[in-house]
Coordinates of C-alpha atoms (C1' of nucleotides) in Angstrom, one line a residue:
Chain A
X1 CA 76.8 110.2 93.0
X2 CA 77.4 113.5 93.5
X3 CA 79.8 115.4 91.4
X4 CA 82.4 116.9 94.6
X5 CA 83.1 112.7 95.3
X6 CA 84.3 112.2 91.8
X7 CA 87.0 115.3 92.0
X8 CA 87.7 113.7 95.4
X9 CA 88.2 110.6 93.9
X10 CA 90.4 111.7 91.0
X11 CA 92.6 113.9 93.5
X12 CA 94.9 111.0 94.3
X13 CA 97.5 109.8 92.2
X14 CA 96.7 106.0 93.1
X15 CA 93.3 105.8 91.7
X16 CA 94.1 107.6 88.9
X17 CA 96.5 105.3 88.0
X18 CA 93.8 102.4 88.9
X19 CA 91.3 103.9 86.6
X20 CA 93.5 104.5 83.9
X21 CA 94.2 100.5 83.6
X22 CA 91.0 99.6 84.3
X23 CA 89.6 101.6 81.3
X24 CA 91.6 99.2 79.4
X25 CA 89.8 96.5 80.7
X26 CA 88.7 95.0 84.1
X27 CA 91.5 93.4 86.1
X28 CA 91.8 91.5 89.4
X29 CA 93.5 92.7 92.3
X30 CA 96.5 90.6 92.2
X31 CA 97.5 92.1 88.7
X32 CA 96.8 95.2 89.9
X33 CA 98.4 94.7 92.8
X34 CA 101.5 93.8 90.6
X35 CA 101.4 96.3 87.6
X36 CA 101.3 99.6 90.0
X37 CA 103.6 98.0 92.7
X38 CA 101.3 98.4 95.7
X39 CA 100.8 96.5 98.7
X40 CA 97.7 94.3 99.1
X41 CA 95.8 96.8 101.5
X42 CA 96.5 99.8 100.4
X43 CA 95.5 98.3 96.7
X44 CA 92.1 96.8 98.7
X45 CA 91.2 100.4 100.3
X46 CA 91.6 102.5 97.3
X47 CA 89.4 99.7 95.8
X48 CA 87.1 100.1 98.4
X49 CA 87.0 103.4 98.1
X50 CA 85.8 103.2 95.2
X51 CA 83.1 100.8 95.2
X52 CA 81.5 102.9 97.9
X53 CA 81.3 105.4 95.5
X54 CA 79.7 103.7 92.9
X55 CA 82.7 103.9 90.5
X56 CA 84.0 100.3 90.4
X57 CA 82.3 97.2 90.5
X58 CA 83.6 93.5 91.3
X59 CA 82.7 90.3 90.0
X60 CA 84.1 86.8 91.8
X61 CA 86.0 84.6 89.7
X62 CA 87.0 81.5 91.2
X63 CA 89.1 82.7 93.7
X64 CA 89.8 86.2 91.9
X65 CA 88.1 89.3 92.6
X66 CA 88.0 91.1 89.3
X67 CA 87.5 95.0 89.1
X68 CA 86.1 97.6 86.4
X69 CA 85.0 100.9 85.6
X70 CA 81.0 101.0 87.0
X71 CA 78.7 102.9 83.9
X72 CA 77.8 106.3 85.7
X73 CA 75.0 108.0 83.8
X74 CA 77.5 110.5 82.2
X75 CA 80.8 110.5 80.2
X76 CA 82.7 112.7 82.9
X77 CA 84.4 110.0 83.8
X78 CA 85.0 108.5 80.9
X79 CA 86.5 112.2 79.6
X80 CA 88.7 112.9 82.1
X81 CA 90.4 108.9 82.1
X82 CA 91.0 109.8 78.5
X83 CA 93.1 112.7 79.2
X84 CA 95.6 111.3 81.3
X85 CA 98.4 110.3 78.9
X86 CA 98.4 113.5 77.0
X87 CA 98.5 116.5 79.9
X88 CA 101.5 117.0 80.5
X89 CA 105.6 115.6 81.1
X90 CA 105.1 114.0 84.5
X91 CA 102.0 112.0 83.2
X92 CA 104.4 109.6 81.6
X93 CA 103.6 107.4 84.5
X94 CA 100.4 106.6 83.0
X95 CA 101.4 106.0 79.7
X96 CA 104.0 103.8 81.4
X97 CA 101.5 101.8 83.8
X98 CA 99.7 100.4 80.3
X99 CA 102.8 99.4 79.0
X100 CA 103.3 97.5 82.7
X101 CA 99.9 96.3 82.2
X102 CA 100.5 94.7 79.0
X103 CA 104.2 93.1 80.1
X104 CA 102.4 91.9 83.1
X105 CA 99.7 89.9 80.8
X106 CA 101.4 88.7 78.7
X107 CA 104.1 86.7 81.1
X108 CA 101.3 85.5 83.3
X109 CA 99.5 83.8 80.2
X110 CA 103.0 82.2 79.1
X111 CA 104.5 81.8 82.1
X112 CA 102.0 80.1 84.2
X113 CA 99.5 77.7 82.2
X114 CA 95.8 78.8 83.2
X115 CA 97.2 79.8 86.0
X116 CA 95.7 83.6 85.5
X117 CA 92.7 85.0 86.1
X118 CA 90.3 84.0 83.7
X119 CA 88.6 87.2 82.7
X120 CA 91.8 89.9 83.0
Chain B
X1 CA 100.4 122.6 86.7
X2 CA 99.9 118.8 87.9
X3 CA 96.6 117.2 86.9
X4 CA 96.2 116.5 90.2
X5 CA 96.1 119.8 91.6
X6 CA 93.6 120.4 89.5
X7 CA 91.1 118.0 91.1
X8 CA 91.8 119.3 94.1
X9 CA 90.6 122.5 93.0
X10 CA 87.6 121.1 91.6
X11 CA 87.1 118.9 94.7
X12 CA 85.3 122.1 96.6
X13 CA 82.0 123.3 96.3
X14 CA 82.6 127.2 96.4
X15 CA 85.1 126.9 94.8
X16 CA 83.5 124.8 91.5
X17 CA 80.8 127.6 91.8
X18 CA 83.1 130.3 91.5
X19 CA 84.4 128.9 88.4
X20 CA 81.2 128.4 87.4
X21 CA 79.9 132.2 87.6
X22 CA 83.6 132.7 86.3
X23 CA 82.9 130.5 83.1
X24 CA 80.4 133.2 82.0
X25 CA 83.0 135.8 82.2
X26 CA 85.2 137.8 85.2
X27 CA 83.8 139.4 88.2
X28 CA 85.2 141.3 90.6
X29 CA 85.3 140.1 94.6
X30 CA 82.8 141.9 95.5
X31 CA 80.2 140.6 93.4
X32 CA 81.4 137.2 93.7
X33 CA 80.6 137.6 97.8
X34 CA 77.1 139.2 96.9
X35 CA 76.0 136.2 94.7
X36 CA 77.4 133.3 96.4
X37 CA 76.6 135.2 99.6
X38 CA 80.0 134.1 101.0
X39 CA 81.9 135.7 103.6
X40 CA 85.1 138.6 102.6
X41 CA 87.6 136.2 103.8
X42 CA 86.3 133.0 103.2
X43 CA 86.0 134.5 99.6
X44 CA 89.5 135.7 99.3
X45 CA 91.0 132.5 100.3
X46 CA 89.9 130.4 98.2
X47 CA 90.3 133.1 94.8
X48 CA 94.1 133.1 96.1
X49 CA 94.5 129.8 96.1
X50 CA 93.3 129.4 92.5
X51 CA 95.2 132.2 91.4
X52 CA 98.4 130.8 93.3
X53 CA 97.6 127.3 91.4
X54 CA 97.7 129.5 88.0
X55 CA 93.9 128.7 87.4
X56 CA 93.3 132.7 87.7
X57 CA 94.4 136.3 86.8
X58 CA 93.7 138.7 88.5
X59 CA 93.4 142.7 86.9
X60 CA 92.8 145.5 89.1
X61 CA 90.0 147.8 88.0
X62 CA 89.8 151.2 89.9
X63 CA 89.3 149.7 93.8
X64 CA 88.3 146.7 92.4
X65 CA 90.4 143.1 91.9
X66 CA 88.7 141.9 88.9
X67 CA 88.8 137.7 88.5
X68 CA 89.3 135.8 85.8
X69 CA 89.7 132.2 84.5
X70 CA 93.4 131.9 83.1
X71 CA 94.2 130.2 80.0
X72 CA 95.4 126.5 80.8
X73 CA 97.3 124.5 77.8
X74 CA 94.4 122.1 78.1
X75 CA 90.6 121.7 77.8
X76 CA 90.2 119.9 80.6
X77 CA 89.3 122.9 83.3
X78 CA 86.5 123.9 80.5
X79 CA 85.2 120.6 79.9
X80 CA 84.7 119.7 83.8
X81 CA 82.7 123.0 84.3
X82 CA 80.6 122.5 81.1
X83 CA 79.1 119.7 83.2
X84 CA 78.2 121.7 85.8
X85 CA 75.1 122.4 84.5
X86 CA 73.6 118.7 83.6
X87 CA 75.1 116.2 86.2
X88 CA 72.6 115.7 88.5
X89 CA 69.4 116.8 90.3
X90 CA 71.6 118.7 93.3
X91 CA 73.6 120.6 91.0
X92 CA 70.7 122.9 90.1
X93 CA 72.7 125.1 92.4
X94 CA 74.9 126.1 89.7
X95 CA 72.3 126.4 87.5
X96 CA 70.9 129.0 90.0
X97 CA 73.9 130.7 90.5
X98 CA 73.9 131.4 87.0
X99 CA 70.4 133.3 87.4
X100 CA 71.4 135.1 90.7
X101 CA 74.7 136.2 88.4
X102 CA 72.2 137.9 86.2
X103 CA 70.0 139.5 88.9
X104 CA 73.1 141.0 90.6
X105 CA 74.6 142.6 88.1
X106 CA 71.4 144.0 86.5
X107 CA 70.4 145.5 90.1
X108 CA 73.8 146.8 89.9
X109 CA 73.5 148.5 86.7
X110 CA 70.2 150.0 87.3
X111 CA 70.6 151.0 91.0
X112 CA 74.0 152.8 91.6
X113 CA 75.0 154.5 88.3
X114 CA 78.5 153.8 87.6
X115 CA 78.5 152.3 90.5
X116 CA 79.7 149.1 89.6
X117 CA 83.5 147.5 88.9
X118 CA 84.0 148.7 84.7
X119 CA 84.7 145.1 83.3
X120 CA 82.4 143.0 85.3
Chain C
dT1 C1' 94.9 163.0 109.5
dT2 C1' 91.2 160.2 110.2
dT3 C1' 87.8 157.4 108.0
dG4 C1' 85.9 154.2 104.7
dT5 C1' 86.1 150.8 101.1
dA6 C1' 87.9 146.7 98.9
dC7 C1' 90.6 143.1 99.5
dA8 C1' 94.5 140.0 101.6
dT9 C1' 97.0 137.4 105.3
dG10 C1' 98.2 135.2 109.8
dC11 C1' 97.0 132.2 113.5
dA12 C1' 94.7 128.7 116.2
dC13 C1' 91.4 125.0 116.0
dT14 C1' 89.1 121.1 114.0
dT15 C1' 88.1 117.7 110.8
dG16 C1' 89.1 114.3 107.3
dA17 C1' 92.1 111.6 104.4
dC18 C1' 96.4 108.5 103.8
dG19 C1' 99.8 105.2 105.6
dG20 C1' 101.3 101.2 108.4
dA21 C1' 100.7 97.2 111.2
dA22 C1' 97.9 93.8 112.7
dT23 C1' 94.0 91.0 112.1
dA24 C1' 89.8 89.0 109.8
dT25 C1' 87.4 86.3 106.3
dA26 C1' 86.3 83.1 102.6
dA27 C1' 87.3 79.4 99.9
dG28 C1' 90.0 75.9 98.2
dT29 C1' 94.1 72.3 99.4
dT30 C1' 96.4 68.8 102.0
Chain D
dA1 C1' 91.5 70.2 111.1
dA2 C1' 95.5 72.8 109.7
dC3 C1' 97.3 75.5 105.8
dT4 C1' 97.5 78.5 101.8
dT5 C1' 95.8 81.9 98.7
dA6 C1' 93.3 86.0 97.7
dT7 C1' 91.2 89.8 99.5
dA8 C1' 88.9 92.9 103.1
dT9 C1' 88.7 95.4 107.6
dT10 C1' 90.0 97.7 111.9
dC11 C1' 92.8 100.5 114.8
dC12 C1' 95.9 104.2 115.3
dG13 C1' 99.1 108.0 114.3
dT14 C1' 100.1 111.8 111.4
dC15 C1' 99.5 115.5 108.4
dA16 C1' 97.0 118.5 105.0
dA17 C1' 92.9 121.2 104.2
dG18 C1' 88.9 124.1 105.6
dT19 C1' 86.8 127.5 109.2
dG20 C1' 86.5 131.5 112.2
dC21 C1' 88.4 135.4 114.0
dA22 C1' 91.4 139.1 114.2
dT23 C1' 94.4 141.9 111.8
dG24 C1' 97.0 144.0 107.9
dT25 C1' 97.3 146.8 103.5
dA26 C1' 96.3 149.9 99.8
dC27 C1' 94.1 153.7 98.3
dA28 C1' 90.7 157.3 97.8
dA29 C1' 87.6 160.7 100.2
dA30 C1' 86.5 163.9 103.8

DNA sequence: TTTGTACATGCACTTGACGGAATATAAGTT
DNA sequence: AACTTATATTCCGTCAAGTGCATGTACAAA
C-alpha cells in the first residue's frame, strides 16, 4: 500500500472518525452505523473504501459483518490514530465518538439480551 | 490548523517530496525546481499553498524566496516525514531526492562562486 | 528605459472524490 | 415463497483539486 493512499485515506473526517473507534476494538457496521450517526451506505462505502486499500478487514458473524484495523507492516497508522484526541479544540469530536462508543455498548448488552453482536 | 488539512497536504506526491528535501533544512525555489525537476509554476503553487495552510515561511534572501518548514504546535508533520524514508520499496524516491539534494547544492557551490541563494 | 532573473497569480479545462437515491444480495424467519 | 435484517453496489450529479498556459510583479543590471 503505498504511502499517498493512506494520506488520502486519512483526509476525510468520516474515516477518521471510523478508525479512531475501531482502534478501540473491531465493531460491526450497525454499531458503527449508530455511534457516528451515519446512514447505512455511506457507512458501507467508506468501509469499502477502506478494505480496498488494505486498511480494514471484516469477519462474518452470524449475520454481522464485523470491522477492524488490518496490521500494515508499519506503525504509521497506528501513530497517527493515536494523535487524534490530543491535536487540537475541534478534535473533541473524537474524544466524544469513544464516549458514544461506550454508551452505545453498554445499552445494547442491557437493553437487548444477546441480542448484540457477539464479538463488538 | 485542522488535522485534516494536513492530510491533505500530505496526500500529494510533490508536495510530500518537497517537505522531504525541506526536512533537511530550507531551500530556496529555485533549487527546489532544479532537484525535483518541476516546472516554475507548478512549483510555486503548490509552496503557496503550504505556506497559505501555515505549514511554511518564507524569508527573502537577496532575489531569492528562501523555504522553510514552520513550526507546528505538534509532532505530527515531523513524524509523517520521518517515514518517508522506510515505508516501502517505491518510496526510494525520497531517498533519492535526498542524494540529488546533495549533488545540486555541491555543483552549486563549486560551479558559480557565490552564486548560490546565502542560506540554502 | 529596456532587459533579465526569480517568483507569483489568474483562467480555462479536466479529473476524481463525495453525496443521494435507488437497487442488489445474502441469509435467516414466517 | 414472501418477508425481514444486515450490508453492498450502481448510477448520477456536483464540486473541489490538479494541470497547462499565459500573464503579472518585483527588483536589479545594462
Amino acid at each position: 500500500m503505498e504511502i499517498i493512499q493512506l494520506y488520502k485515506c486519512l483526509c476525510d473526517v468520516q474515516r477518521l472518525r471510523i478508525l479512531n473507534l475501531l482502534r478501540e476494538g473491531p465493531l460491526c457496521v450497525c454499531h458503527l452505523m449508530e455511534i457516528l450517526e451515519v446512514d447505512q451506505v455511506k457507512m458501507s462505502k467508506q468501509l469499502q473504501y477502506m478494505k480496498k486499500l488494505g486498511l480494514l478487514e471484516v469477519e462474518k458473524v452470524a449475520q454481522w459483518r464485523v470491522y477492524r484495523i488490518a496490521d500494515l507492516g508499519t506503525p504509521l497508522l497506528d501513530q497517527n490514530l493515536s494523535c487524534l484526541q490530543e491535536c487540537g479544540p475541534e478534535d473533541l469530536r473524537f474524544a466524544e465518538d469513544l464516549a458514544a462508543r461506550k454508551r452505545v455498548m453498554k445499552d445494547n448488552v442491557a437493553g437487548v439480551v444477546a441480542g448484540g453482536c457477539g464479538s463488538c
